[in-house]
Amino acid sequence: MLATLIERACAVALFSVLVLRAPAAQRDPRARHIWVATLCGALGLLCRGTLIPPDVLDIGLGGRNWLNLIQNLSATAAFWLGARAVLGLARDHVPRMHLLALAATLMAITLPFVFIDKGETTAGRMFIAENIEQTAMLLYVLIYTATIGALAVALLFGIRRRRSKRYIPFRIGAAAIVLSTIDEILYATAAHWGWLTRPVRADLYLAFTPLFYPGLILVMIASLLFAAARAGQRRRALRLIAAIVPLHRRPKAGAELVELYETTVQARDSGPLEASVESAVARAESLLSQYLAYQLPDFRRPVLYRAP
Amino acid sequence: MQTLQISHGVRWEDLVRRVAEVGGKSIRIQAVGDEGWQNTTAALSRMADVDLILVRHTDSTLYQTHGMLHEFGHILNGDEGCAGSAVGSVDPNREQTAESIAHVLAHALYRPEDYEDQRVLG
């Protein structure tokens, strides 16, 4: 029951990000990677049976648990795309994690799955637990889980130098996902070889969901925080532009700060301003100064910059 | 941006040094003058060993900075000098070019600290 609630909360987070970030993804290619990653994640969660019973979906695929493979391939693609985008932050460009690498990883997950004796009926969430004694199943779980764990570590690595406080839920979430993959690897190994007592194995099995899905929710919350910050800046800029030049044409989406800067400079160029416009210009200058990447020196004393 | 080999979020010091390097001379900046500077908000004097940029100290920091960026535009454009960025242009075309460069440089300087993060995740 608790697991279902957690997964539903995760679905809400994923679909919220999907809807709210759609406009940004449409206009900015840099925003698109995470959006497509979220789409893959949502598809994976759908296959998990969070919103639609898994047997309903699996029957469409022949009723032999192929849904589990689609779920895991979707999740792998989601994490791969996410890691690719976040690693791009560290290097200021999207790294060349070639699509062939993703294809090879997906193949490596699919190959052992093909050799699993999958039974004749949909096992749903119990598919892994009921078949973990098979070597092919163990390999399938280990390769998939280790891949997700490695990609979650890549997410943490990609943001290691990012200073924004909005990364706090992201860091906690990605760390929880790493822990969940370690837990799953321990469970699968112990269950396959019959190590540890049955209650301990059961605890390991149950620990995955409260770690993985809340972790994913926290990562989605971080994304929403950045989206909210971006939307807030755009709204403030639009309000100030309207206060400085009431009949100003609406700037192109995403260009609000640029437009605010130009409007502010043009207002100053035009000479003495009315009190209300002066106040709006001063507020615009204050806002833009917060966005100045680095502090300027005091130029009341001459400052010399030597040519190299 | 490509000429200067700078990217968004460039440090002020790095920007000025790159402009000085391209201009071939050191740059000295000082905020002077007062409200009596009716028509001049910033000025550039290209001397033998240094490019001198003066800005009106009574202006807001943002407007002073824009004045400096405008004068950087003249330096990058290889112009002789500039008497004032707001009014009194000698050559409207050169003023327009300097102003365009100033806006491009401003866009590199003014941005939220987590601008890239917002683009990727937000």
Tab-separated table of N, CA and C in Angstrom, chain A residues 131-206:
chain	number	residue	atom	x	y	z
A	131	ASN	N	11.673	-15.338	-9.911
A	131	ASN	CA	12.589	-15.989	-10.857
A	131	ASN	C	14.064	-15.702	-10.590
A	132	ILE	N	14.348	-15.173	-9.409
A	132	ILE	CA	15.716	-14.730	-9.150
A	132	ILE	C	16.707	-15.908	-9.061
A	133	GLU	N	16.185	-17.117	-8.853
A	133	GLU	CA	17.113	-18.267	-8.792
A	133	GLU	C	17.732	-18.563	-10.151
A	134	GLN	N	17.138	-18.048	-11.228
A	134	GLN	CA	17.700	-18.257	-12.570
A	134	GLN	C	18.928	-17.352	-12.769
A	135	THR	N	19.969	-17.904	-13.332
A	135	THR	CA	21.193	-17.122	-13.555
A	135	THR	C	20.927	-15.966	-14.521
A	136	ALA	N	20.120	-16.238	-15.548
A	136	ALA	CA	19.813	-15.178	-16.520
A	136	ALA	C	19.111	-14.009	-15.825
A	137	MET	N	18.208	-14.324	-14.883
A	137	MET	CA	17.511	-13.256	-14.152
A	137	MET	C	18.488	-12.467	-13.289
A	138	LEU	N	19.405	-13.199	-12.620
A	138	LEU	CA	20.399	-12.509	-11.785
A	138	LEU	C	21.213	-11.533	-12.645
A	139	LEU	N	21.680	-12.027	-13.803
A	139	LEU	CA	22.473	-11.166	-14.697
A	139	LEU	C	21.650	-9.963	-15.163
A	140	TYR	N	20.415	-10.228	-15.522
A	140	TYR	CA	19.506	-9.161	-15.980
A	140	TYR	C	19.386	-8.079	-14.902
A	141	VAL	N	19.116	-8.481	-13.665
A	141	VAL	CA	18.939	-7.519	-12.570
A	141	VAL	C	20.249	-6.787	-12.277
A	142	LEU	N	21.361	-7.555	-12.242
A	142	LEU	CA	22.638	-6.921	-11.895
A	142	LEU	C	23.067	-5.902	-12.948
A	143	ILE	N	22.938	-6.271	-14.219
A	143	ILE	CA	23.377	-5.342	-15.283
A	143	ILE	C	22.502	-4.087	-15.273
A	144	TYR	N	21.195	-4.283	-15.174
A	144	TYR	CA	20.286	-3.132	-15.178
A	144	TYR	C	20.527	-2.237	-13.961
A	145	THR	N	20.580	-2.856	-12.785
A	145	THR	CA	20.692	-2.069	-11.552
A	145	THR	C	22.039	-1.367	-11.470
A	146	ALA	N	23.108	-2.069	-11.866
A	146	ALA	CA	24.437	-1.431	-11.836
A	146	ALA	C	24.483	-0.253	-12.805
A	147	THR	N	23.821	-0.387	-13.938
A	147	THR	CA	23.780	0.717	-14.914
A	147	THR	C	23.081	1.933	-14.317
A	148	ILE	N	21.927	1.694	-13.709
A	148	ILE	CA	21.186	2.816	-13.093
A	148	ILE	C	22.034	3.449	-11.979
A	149	GLY	N	22.675	2.613	-11.175
A	149	GLY	CA	23.523	3.124	-10.083
A	149	GLY	C	24.655	3.980	-10.640
A	150	ALA	N	25.310	3.478	-11.704
A	150	ALA	CA	26.431	4.224	-12.298
A	150	ALA	C	25.945	5.556	-12.872
A	151	LEU	N	24.775	5.544	-13.498
A	151	LEU	CA	24.249	6.786	-14.077
A	151	LEU	C	23.834	7.779	-12.980
A	152	ALA	N	23.325	7.253	-11.858
A	152	ALA	CA	22.980	8.139	-10.730
A	152	ALA	C	24.252	8.756	-10.146
A	153	VAL	N	25.333	7.978	-10.106
A	153	VAL	CA	26.624	8.528	-9.661
A	153	VAL	C	27.086	9.611	-10.647
A	154	ALA	N	26.866	9.361	-11.941
A	154	ALA	CA	27.223	10.363	-12.962
A	154	ALA	C	26.439	11.655	-12.744
A	155	LEU	N	25.174	11.535	-12.325
A	155	LEU	CA	24.369	12.727	-12.026
A	155	LEU	C	25.017	13.533	-10.898
A	156	LEU	N	25.428	12.801	-9.844
A	156	LEU	CA	26.075	13.476	-8.708
A	156	LEU	C	27.398	14.102	-9.134
A	157	PHE	N	28.158	13.378	-9.970
A	157	PHE	CA	29.451	13.866	-10.452
A	157	PHE	C	29.248	15.137	-11.288
A	158	GLY	N	28.208	15.126	-12.117
A	158	GLY	CA	27.950	16.262	-13.006
A	158	GLY	C	27.637	17.549	-12.259
A	159	ILE	N	27.056	17.444	-11.072
A	159	ILE	CA	26.672	18.672	-10.347
A	159	ILE	C	27.601	18.945	-9.170
A	160	ARG	N	28.740	18.255	-9.104
A	160	ARG	CA	29.589	18.372	-7.911
A	160	ARG	C	30.080	19.800	-7.668
A	161	ARG	N	30.209	20.605	-8.709
A	161	ARG	CA	30.692	21.984	-8.531
A	161	ARG	C	29.569	23.017	-8.676
A	162	ARG	N	28.347	22.570	-8.816
A	162	ARG	CA	27.248	23.530	-8.959
A	162	ARG	C	26.898	24.054	-7.573
A	163	ARG	N	26.737	25.380	-7.478
A	163	ARG	CA	26.593	25.995	-6.163
A	163	ARG	C	25.151	26.296	-5.769
A	164	SER	N	24.229	26.219	-6.712
A	164	SER	CA	22.852	26.599	-6.408
A	164	SER	C	22.242	25.713	-5.313
A	165	LYS	N	21.507	26.379	-4.413
A	165	LYS	CA	20.848	25.638	-3.328
A	165	LYS	C	19.732	24.745	-3.869
A	166	ARG	N	19.289	25.042	-5.081
A	166	ARG	CA	18.220	24.227	-5.664
A	166	ARG	C	18.687	22.805	-5.947
A	167	TYR	N	19.984	22.570	-5.845
A	167	TYR	CA	20.507	21.220	-6.054
A	167	TYR	C	20.426	20.346	-4.803
A	168	ILE	N	20.029	20.941	-3.669
A	168	ILE	CA	19.991	20.143	-2.423
A	168	ILE	C	19.076	18.924	-2.597
A	169	PRO	N	17.791	19.115	-3.031
A	169	PRO	CA	16.965	17.906	-3.214
A	169	PRO	C	17.514	16.981	-4.290
A	170	PHE	N	18.162	17.548	-5.292
A	170	PHE	CA	18.739	16.728	-6.364
A	170	PHE	C	19.827	15.813	-5.805
A	171	ARG	N	20.704	16.396	-4.966
A	171	ARG	CA	21.813	15.607	-4.395
A	171	ARG	C	21.273	14.488	-3.500
A	172	ILE	N	20.313	14.850	-2.638
A	172	ILE	CA	19.752	13.844	-1.722
A	172	ILE	C	19.052	12.755	-2.548
A	173	GLY	N	18.298	13.191	-3.556
A	173	GLY	CA	17.554	12.245	-4.387
A	173	GLY	C	18.473	11.297	-5.139
A	174	ALA	N	19.507	11.841	-5.784
A	174	ALA	CA	20.432	10.988	-6.549
A	174	ALA	C	21.167	10.022	-5.608
A	175	ALA	N	21.515	10.506	-4.407
A	175	ALA	CA	22.198	9.631	-3.432
A	175	ALA	C	21.265	8.494	-3.005
A	176	ALA	N	19.989	8.823	-2.804
A	176	ALA	CA	19.015	7.783	-2.421
A	176	ALA	C	18.876	6.745	-3.539
A	177	ILE	N	18.927	7.202	-4.781
A	177	ILE	CA	18.828	6.269	-5.912
A	177	ILE	C	20.057	5.355	-5.946
A	178	VAL	N	21.228	5.920	-5.690
A	178	VAL	CA	22.449	5.096	-5.646
A	178	VAL	C	22.296	4.029	-4.554
A	179	LEU	N	21.818	4.457	-3.377
A	179	LEU	CA	21.624	3.509	-2.262
A	179	LEU	C	20.629	2.414	-2.657
A	180	SER	N	19.559	2.827	-3.348
A	180	SER	CA	18.528	1.843	-3.733
A	180	SER	C	19.108	0.792	-4.679
A	181	THR	N	20.034	1.218	-5.566
A	181	THR	CA	20.621	0.245	-6.504
A	181	THR	C	21.569	-0.708	-5.764
A	182	ILE	N	22.283	-0.169	-4.783
A	182	ILE	CA	23.153	-1.048	-3.970
A	182	ILE	C	22.297	-2.072	-3.246
A	183	ASP	N	21.186	-1.579	-2.677
A	183	ASP	CA	20.247	-2.461	-1.970
A	183	ASP	C	19.727	-3.559	-2.900
A	184	GLU	N	19.364	-3.182	-4.116
A	184	GLU	CA	18.796	-4.146	-5.067
A	184	GLU	C	19.844	-5.201	-5.476
A	185	ILE	N	21.092	-4.738	-5.650
A	185	ILE	CA	22.168	-5.672	-6.018
A	185	ILE	C	22.392	-6.671	-4.876
A	186	LEU	N	22.394	-6.151	-3.640
A	186	LEU	CA	22.572	-7.034	-2.472
A	186	LEU	C	21.440	-8.052	-2.402
A	187	TYR	N	20.208	-7.553	-2.598
A	187	TYR	CA	19.045	-8.440	-2.526
A	187	TYR	C	19.133	-9.536	-3.590
A	188	ALA	N	19.378	-9.116	-4.846
A	188	ALA	CA	19.371	-10.083	-5.950
A	188	ALA	C	20.454	-11.140	-5.744
A	189	THR	N	21.639	-10.696	-5.326
A	189	THR	CA	22.751	-11.634	-5.112
A	189	THR	C	22.408	-12.601	-3.975
A	190	ALA	N	21.931	-12.052	-2.856
A	190	ALA	CA	21.603	-12.885	-1.692
A	190	ALA	C	20.466	-13.850	-2.023
A	191	ALA	N	19.452	-13.364	-2.733
A	191	ALA	CA	18.303	-14.216	-3.053
A	191	ALA	C	18.698	-15.322	-4.034
A	192	HIS	N	19.570	-14.998	-4.979
A	192	HIS	CA	19.976	-16.001	-5.965
A	192	HIS	C	20.803	-17.115	-5.329
A	193	TRP	N	21.755	-16.747	-4.478
A	193	TRP	CA	22.655	-17.741	-3.863
A	193	TRP	C	22.127	-18.259	-2.535
A	194	GLY	N	21.009	-17.744	-2.086
A	194	GLY	CA	20.435	-18.206	-0.819
A	194	GLY	C	21.205	-17.709	0.385
A	195	TRP	N	21.917	-16.592	0.222
A	195	TRP	CA	22.646	-16.018	1.345
A	195	TRP	C	21.688	-15.246	2.244
A	196	LEU	N	22.095	-15.006	3.440
A	196	LEU	CA	21.331	-14.253	4.457
A	196	LEU	C	20.006	-14.969	4.780
A	197	THR	N	19.410	-14.549	5.872
A	197	THR	CA	18.145	-15.186	6.263
A	197	THR	C	17.009	-14.633	5.409
A	198	ARG	N	15.926	-15.374	5.400
A	198	ARG	CA	14.785	-14.958	4.577
A	198	ARG	C	14.251	-13.567	5.008
A	199	PRO	N	14.103	-13.300	6.355
A	199	PRO	CA	13.602	-11.947	6.736
A	199	PRO	C	14.540	-10.828	6.288
A	200	VAL	N	15.858	-11.085	6.343
A	200	VAL	CA	16.800	-10.038	5.927
A	200	VAL	C	16.650	-9.796	4.427
A	201	ARG	N	16.510	-10.868	3.677
A	201	ARG	CA	16.323	-10.727	2.223
A	201	ARG	C	15.021	-9.973	1.929
A	202	ALA	N	13.995	-10.292	2.733
A	202	ALA	CA	12.704	-9.600	2.543
A	202	ALA	C	12.844	-8.104	2.826
A	203	ASP	N	13.635	-7.777	3.860
A	203	ASP	CA	13.855	-6.358	4.188
A	203	ASP	C	14.602	-5.659	3.054
A	204	LEU	N	15.610	-6.356	2.528
A	204	LEU	CA	16.368	-5.776	1.412
A	204	LEU	C	15.446	-5.529	0.221
A	205	TYR	N	14.577	-6.513	-0.027
A	205	TYR	CA	13.644	-6.407	-1.154
A	205	TYR	C	12.712	-5.210	-0.968
A	206	LEU	N	12.209	-5.054	0.258
A	206	LEU	CA	11.239	-3.982	0.535
A	206	LEU	C	11.885	-2.598	0.600
